[in-house]
Amino acid sequence: MIALLCLQLAAASAIPAHGSVYNARQGSTTIRSPRGEDDVVIDGHLDEPQWRRAAVLTGFSLYQPLDGAPTPDSTDVLVWHSATALYVGVRAWEPHGEPRTTVHATLADRDKIAGDDNIQLLLDTFDDKHRAHVFGVNPLGIQGDGIRSEGSGAGGAGGSFTGNGTDLSSDFLYSSSGRLTEFGYEIEMRIPFRSLRYPARRTQRWGINVIRTVQHSGYTETWTPVRRASASFLGQSGTLEGLEDLQRGLVLQFNPEITGRVDGAAGTAAPPAEWSYVGSQDVGGNVKWDVNSSLTLNGTVHPDFSQVEADAAQIAADPRFALFYPEKRPFFIDGLEQFDVAHQLVYTRRISQPIGATKLTGNVAGTDVAVLAAEDSRSASVSGVGRPTFLIARARHDVAGRATLGLVYTERRDGPAENRVLGVDARYLFGGLYFAQFQAVGSQTRSIGDSSTAYAPLWEAVLDRTGRNFGFHYQLTGIGSDFVAASGFVARTGFVKPSIANRFTLYGAPGAVLENFTTRLSVDGTWEYGEFFRAHSVLEDHASSDNSFTFRGGWIVTATPSIQTFAFDPAQYATVAVAGTRDTVPFILPVRLSTANVKAGVFTPQYQHVAASVSYTVGTDVDFSEIDVVRRRDAAANVDWHPSQQLRLSASYQSSALTRERDGVVVATARIPRVKTEYQVSRPVFLRLVAQYESRRRLPLVDYSTGAPIAIGTPGHYVVSSDQRTNGVRVDGLFSYQPAPGTVVFVGYGNSLTEPDALAFRRLRRVSDGFFAKVSWLFRG
């Protein structure tokens, strides 16, 4: 018995307390992952023998608000792998008080961990320094994931818990668990290799970094000492080696889904109109096949492209430009980062109600490739002849880790109407601090009822310096008047715009009240496209100073004064006339108008239970509908309150008021309060209620010089502008069960109401409502 006990003690002592230690502050940033058996339970306890042999990443550095300094706390990240998965463990120490009161952690829905402490693992599986998988986990194991791309120009899905532009569209299948401890918190993660894309070769070499967000201090920390004085964040990652003979197996996913809707509306008969409901059902499905570890083929038939929450309303500061809304539909957001291209030449929301689509994304011979083909429903056709079809292709090739060359092609056909866009782009990093970026695009468009074909260019050149204390961004952009991107989102055409911006940053000493001050001085001008090459006068010019102060504890104060002048392109006002007593008379444009305003904001730190922000804009602006100077008053406020780990309340308010300067009349107002309540019953189950009120009013347009009414139309068909007002309430409720990406149960109800007086909540009248249910489940082989 004594001999047996001695053997057991000897065996236990043979297991080291930990594997190799890689202290990044001491320059040890190339790690080798040990291999172990795939029998670990992901429960937030790093107590299996494999964790004692794991590689240890330590020696974190501050990145925000001050880079390069050692962190005031400690973080150890443990890494090892089996044949089928990468395992990551985290021990995060919190020395500033009781962890249960200083560590921010809530039971949240996926990707909703922006207000929590969190750990983000970045894996650059192609080691190209341009794109990385991001696996985020908060101290309770709640996940937030996506793709981080250097020089991203599109993406599509909004929001980022990282604060660094990570596209959160992608949802990866991985396991995670976390728990608060007496020293801080522990996290355990298992990332299957089948959830990653990586080169199809026996031996892997990946880029790796880890980001820790500490909410109570407002600090962001990184494993490798990432410097701000660099044009590439991912280029400063460490290296992960020791991954050989990885096993993914056949990855084939089938995702059937059933959606039912019942939509209600008032009948068309004379009052009292009867309320009627119309039901619809859709059965569809998605198929996903990983051809190999770097290439994926997706297909869908009769997919459900409904959204479970309406887009938040926006107030257009300049009504001449359309508002952009991010993509939220599941089929499109998978691999959306592969279609990134500057100027939003790919905007998948142009495909409104597709009946089927297929998509190929991945990497072939070192080149990122993405191809999407879709057929839209007949209701989306402008010509009324058939169904619009789309073809979108994007390719990008890395050259020696310092440059990328890209190609994009889009095509939309709708009966006799068609649009094609072909473009090339390049990005080159040099000198450590600089990058240059170029783009040249052409569009070919044939419209309905027009046998001719219009050609137009889009081009751009950018030079950027990303220094620690001094940086600049110089840009020259031109878009022809006839440029059309029917598969993209180009808000304005027919201009050339050079811009110059210089940034200066000062840092306070560690522990100082003012930790960071940044000012960005910018000047730009806008010429009508043809006038620029004829060296004629500028159409618009603008100068501003964007100032940001970061204080100890995470408080941020911003102030941006700006001045601008505007002339006006007669072509944009060809349909505007002044209504006379007998007939219309021409609308005379003013020569030039000048304005000046200031926008200021205050952002609180993320406290244990609450965070808030407020901004206000005051000054003069141009009312582009009347071509007159107005006094602008814009306000915005946001409050996020987490009274418990499960309950989240978010409230926001936007308002805008334009007051005509010459007579003091308030010509336009908009007020949008919005409240969202979420209760996380458990990790997969949550309830949500969203209420949004939208009140807008626009007085009839009048001529700035005569006070006569303005009419819109064409000769013989002018219509005098009228008073326009809307006062609407939208309420949406949702029950959600999402045990894993692709497997969901949604049950929801939405209700729209209107009333004659803004925010009176009297005589509210229901105008529409609807119920919906969706069931989707994921089979994976």
Tab-separated table of N, CA, C and O in Angstrom, residues 229-271:
chain	number	residue	atom	x	y	z
A	229	ALA	N	0.940	53.466	-32.892
A	229	ALA	CA	1.743	53.961	-34.008
A	229	ALA	C	1.998	52.833	-34.994
A	229	ALA	O	3.127	52.416	-35.233
A	230	SER	N	0.947	52.298	-35.570
A	230	SER	CA	1.049	51.232	-36.553
A	230	SER	C	-0.179	51.267	-37.439
A	230	SER	O	-1.297	51.518	-36.968
A	231	ALA	N	0.020	50.995	-38.707
A	231	ALA	CA	-1.094	50.992	-39.648
A	231	ALA	C	-1.898	49.707	-39.582
A	231	ALA	O	-2.932	49.595	-40.231
A	232	SER	N	-1.425	48.713	-38.811
A	232	SER	CA	-2.110	47.431	-38.755
A	232	SER	C	-2.188	46.937	-37.316
A	232	SER	O	-1.163	46.814	-36.638
A	233	PHE	N	-3.394	46.650	-36.840
A	233	PHE	CA	-3.576	46.042	-35.524
A	233	PHE	C	-3.237	44.557	-35.594
A	233	PHE	O	-2.479	44.035	-34.774
A	234	LEU	N	-3.782	43.852	-36.583
A	234	LEU	CA	-3.546	42.414	-36.699
A	234	LEU	C	-2.094	42.106	-37.027
A	234	LEU	O	-1.595	41.017	-36.720
A	235	GLY	N	-1.395	43.051	-37.652
A	235	GLY	CA	0.010	42.844	-37.962
A	235	GLY	C	0.893	42.780	-36.731
A	235	GLY	O	2.069	42.408	-36.831
A	236	GLN	N	0.358	43.106	-35.554
A	236	GLN	CA	1.123	43.063	-34.315
A	236	GLN	C	0.732	41.871	-33.446
A	236	GLN	O	1.010	41.845	-32.246
A	237	SER	N	0.085	40.878	-34.054
A	237	SER	CA	-0.314	39.679	-33.322
A	237	SER	C	0.881	38.764	-33.088
A	237	SER	O	1.938	38.899	-33.715
A	238	GLY	N	0.679	37.815	-32.192
A	238	GLY	CA	1.666	36.767	-31.986
A	238	GLY	C	1.454	35.635	-32.969
A	238	GLY	O	0.647	35.731	-33.902
A	239	THR	N	2.161	34.528	-32.755
A	239	THR	CA	2.098	33.392	-33.670
A	239	THR	C	1.786	32.124	-32.893
A	239	THR	O	2.369	31.867	-31.828
A	240	LEU	N	0.861	31.325	-33.408
A	240	LEU	CA	0.474	30.050	-32.808
A	240	LEU	C	0.969	28.922	-33.701
A	240	LEU	O	0.591	28.825	-34.871
A	241	GLU	N	1.828	28.054	-33.136
A	241	GLU	CA	2.377	26.925	-33.869
A	241	GLU	C	2.057	25.631	-33.137
A	241	GLU	O	1.414	25.634	-32.090
A	242	GLY	N	2.499	24.532	-33.722
A	242	GLY	CA	2.288	23.220	-33.110
A	242	GLY	C	0.990	22.556	-33.508
A	242	GLY	O	0.637	21.507	-32.961
A	243	LEU	N	0.236	23.123	-34.442
A	243	LEU	CA	-1.028	22.556	-34.900
A	243	LEU	C	-0.764	21.688	-36.126
A	243	LEU	O	-0.473	22.207	-37.205
A	244	GLU	N	-0.876	20.398	-35.974
A	244	GLU	CA	-0.594	19.473	-37.069
A	244	GLU	C	-1.687	18.412	-37.140
A	244	GLU	O	-2.258	18.015	-36.125
A	245	ASP	N	-1.951	17.966	-38.364
A	245	ASP	CA	-2.915	16.881	-38.607
A	245	ASP	C	-4.260	17.165	-37.936
A	245	ASP	O	-4.820	16.311	-37.229
A	246	LEU	N	-4.772	18.352	-38.176
A	246	LEU	CA	-6.066	18.715	-37.598
A	246	LEU	C	-7.186	17.955	-38.317
A	246	LEU	O	-7.147	17.753	-39.532
A	247	GLN	N	-8.202	17.567	-37.566
A	247	GLN	CA	-9.298	16.778	-38.114
A	247	GLN	C	-10.592	17.580	-38.059
A	247	GLN	O	-11.018	18.011	-36.993
A	248	ARG	N	-11.192	17.785	-39.232
A	248	ARG	CA	-12.466	18.505	-39.299
A	248	ARG	C	-13.618	17.561	-39.602
A	248	ARG	O	-14.746	17.803	-39.197
A	249	GLY	N	-13.348	16.495	-40.356
A	249	GLY	CA	-14.420	15.628	-40.799
A	249	GLY	C	-15.237	16.307	-41.885
A	249	GLY	O	-14.955	17.430	-42.316
A	250	LEU	N	-16.256	15.622	-42.344
A	250	LEU	CA	-17.163	16.200	-43.334
A	250	LEU	C	-18.104	17.164	-42.634
A	250	LEU	O	-18.813	16.792	-41.700
A	251	VAL	N	-18.098	18.426	-43.077
A	251	VAL	CA	-18.976	19.437	-42.476
A	251	VAL	C	-20.101	19.742	-43.455
A	251	VAL	O	-19.915	20.411	-44.467
A	252	LEU	N	-21.271	19.182	-43.161
A	252	LEU	CA	-22.449	19.386	-43.986
A	252	LEU	C	-23.601	19.768	-43.074
A	252	LEU	O	-23.939	19.035	-42.145
A	253	GLN	N	-24.185	20.928	-43.323
A	253	GLN	CA	-25.270	21.429	-42.486
A	253	GLN	C	-26.550	21.570	-43.293
A	253	GLN	O	-26.523	22.070	-44.428
A	254	PHE	N	-27.635	21.128	-42.709
A	254	PHE	CA	-28.954	21.325	-43.291
A	254	PHE	C	-29.799	22.055	-42.267
A	254	PHE	O	-29.890	21.640	-41.110
A	255	ASN	N	-30.418	23.160	-42.704
A	255	ASN	CA	-31.102	24.045	-41.769
A	255	ASN	C	-32.510	24.350	-42.284
A	255	ASN	O	-32.766	25.400	-42.865
A	256	PRO	N	-33.474	23.421	-42.100
A	256	PRO	CA	-34.852	23.705	-42.521
A	256	PRO	C	-35.501	24.713	-41.593
A	256	PRO	O	-35.156	24.819	-40.413
A	257	GLU	N	-36.453	25.464	-42.131
A	257	GLU	CA	-37.123	26.479	-41.327
A	257	GLU	C	-38.554	26.658	-41.804
A	257	GLU	O	-38.861	26.536	-42.995
A	258	ILE	N	-39.414	26.916	-40.865
A	258	ILE	CA	-40.837	27.124	-41.129
A	258	ILE	C	-41.237	28.446	-40.500
A	258	ILE	O	-40.933	28.707	-39.330
A	259	THR	N	-41.897	29.272	-41.275
A	259	THR	CA	-42.339	30.574	-40.785
A	259	THR	C	-43.814	30.766	-41.105
A	259	THR	O	-44.251	30.494	-42.224
A	260	GLY	N	-44.548	31.218	-40.122
A	260	GLY	CA	-45.953	31.549	-40.333
A	260	GLY	C	-46.235	32.976	-39.899
A	260	GLY	O	-45.694	33.443	-38.892
A	261	ARG	N	-47.052	33.692	-40.681
A	261	ARG	CA	-47.376	35.073	-40.379
A	261	ARG	C	-48.883	35.279	-40.491
A	261	ARG	O	-49.555	34.680	-41.345
A	262	VAL	N	-49.395	36.151	-39.644
A	262	VAL	CA	-50.772	36.614	-39.742
A	262	VAL	C	-50.724	38.125	-39.603
A	262	VAL	O	-50.365	38.660	-38.551
A	263	ASP	N	-51.047	38.838	-40.683
A	263	ASP	CA	-50.970	40.297	-40.708
A	263	ASP	C	-52.367	40.894	-40.750
A	263	ASP	O	-53.217	40.486	-41.550
A	264	GLY	N	-52.576	41.881	-39.871
A	264	GLY	CA	-53.887	42.506	-39.777
A	264	GLY	C	-53.868	43.952	-40.223
A	264	GLY	O	-52.872	44.667	-40.045
A	265	ALA	N	-54.982	44.397	-40.803
A	265	ALA	CA	-55.116	45.787	-41.244
A	265	ALA	C	-56.592	46.121	-41.343
A	265	ALA	O	-57.445	45.229	-41.437
A	266	ALA	N	-56.875	47.410	-41.321
A	266	ALA	CA	-58.264	47.869	-41.443
A	266	ALA	C	-58.757	47.647	-42.858
A	266	ALA	O	-58.004	47.769	-43.825
A	267	GLY	N	-60.028	47.307	-42.990
A	267	GLY	CA	-60.615	47.117	-44.297
A	267	GLY	C	-60.766	48.430	-45.049
A	267	GLY	O	-60.625	49.520	-44.489
A	268	THR	N	-61.087	48.332	-46.330
A	268	THR	CA	-61.212	49.526	-47.177
A	268	THR	C	-62.637	50.069	-47.215
A	268	THR	O	-62.892	51.099	-47.830
A	269	ALA	N	-63.569	49.380	-46.568
A	269	ALA	CA	-64.958	49.848	-46.593
A	269	ALA	C	-65.104	51.121	-45.789
A	269	ALA	O	-64.246	51.505	-45.001
A	270	ALA	N	-66.235	51.798	-45.971
A	270	ALA	CA	-66.497	53.046	-45.240
A	270	ALA	C	-66.592	52.752	-43.752
A	270	ALA	O	-66.952	51.649	-43.347
A	271	PRO	N	-66.332	53.725	-42.889
A	271	PRO	CA	-66.374	53.515	-41.435
A	271	PRO	C	-67.762	53.015	-41.014
A	271	PRO	O	-68.777	53.436	-41.576
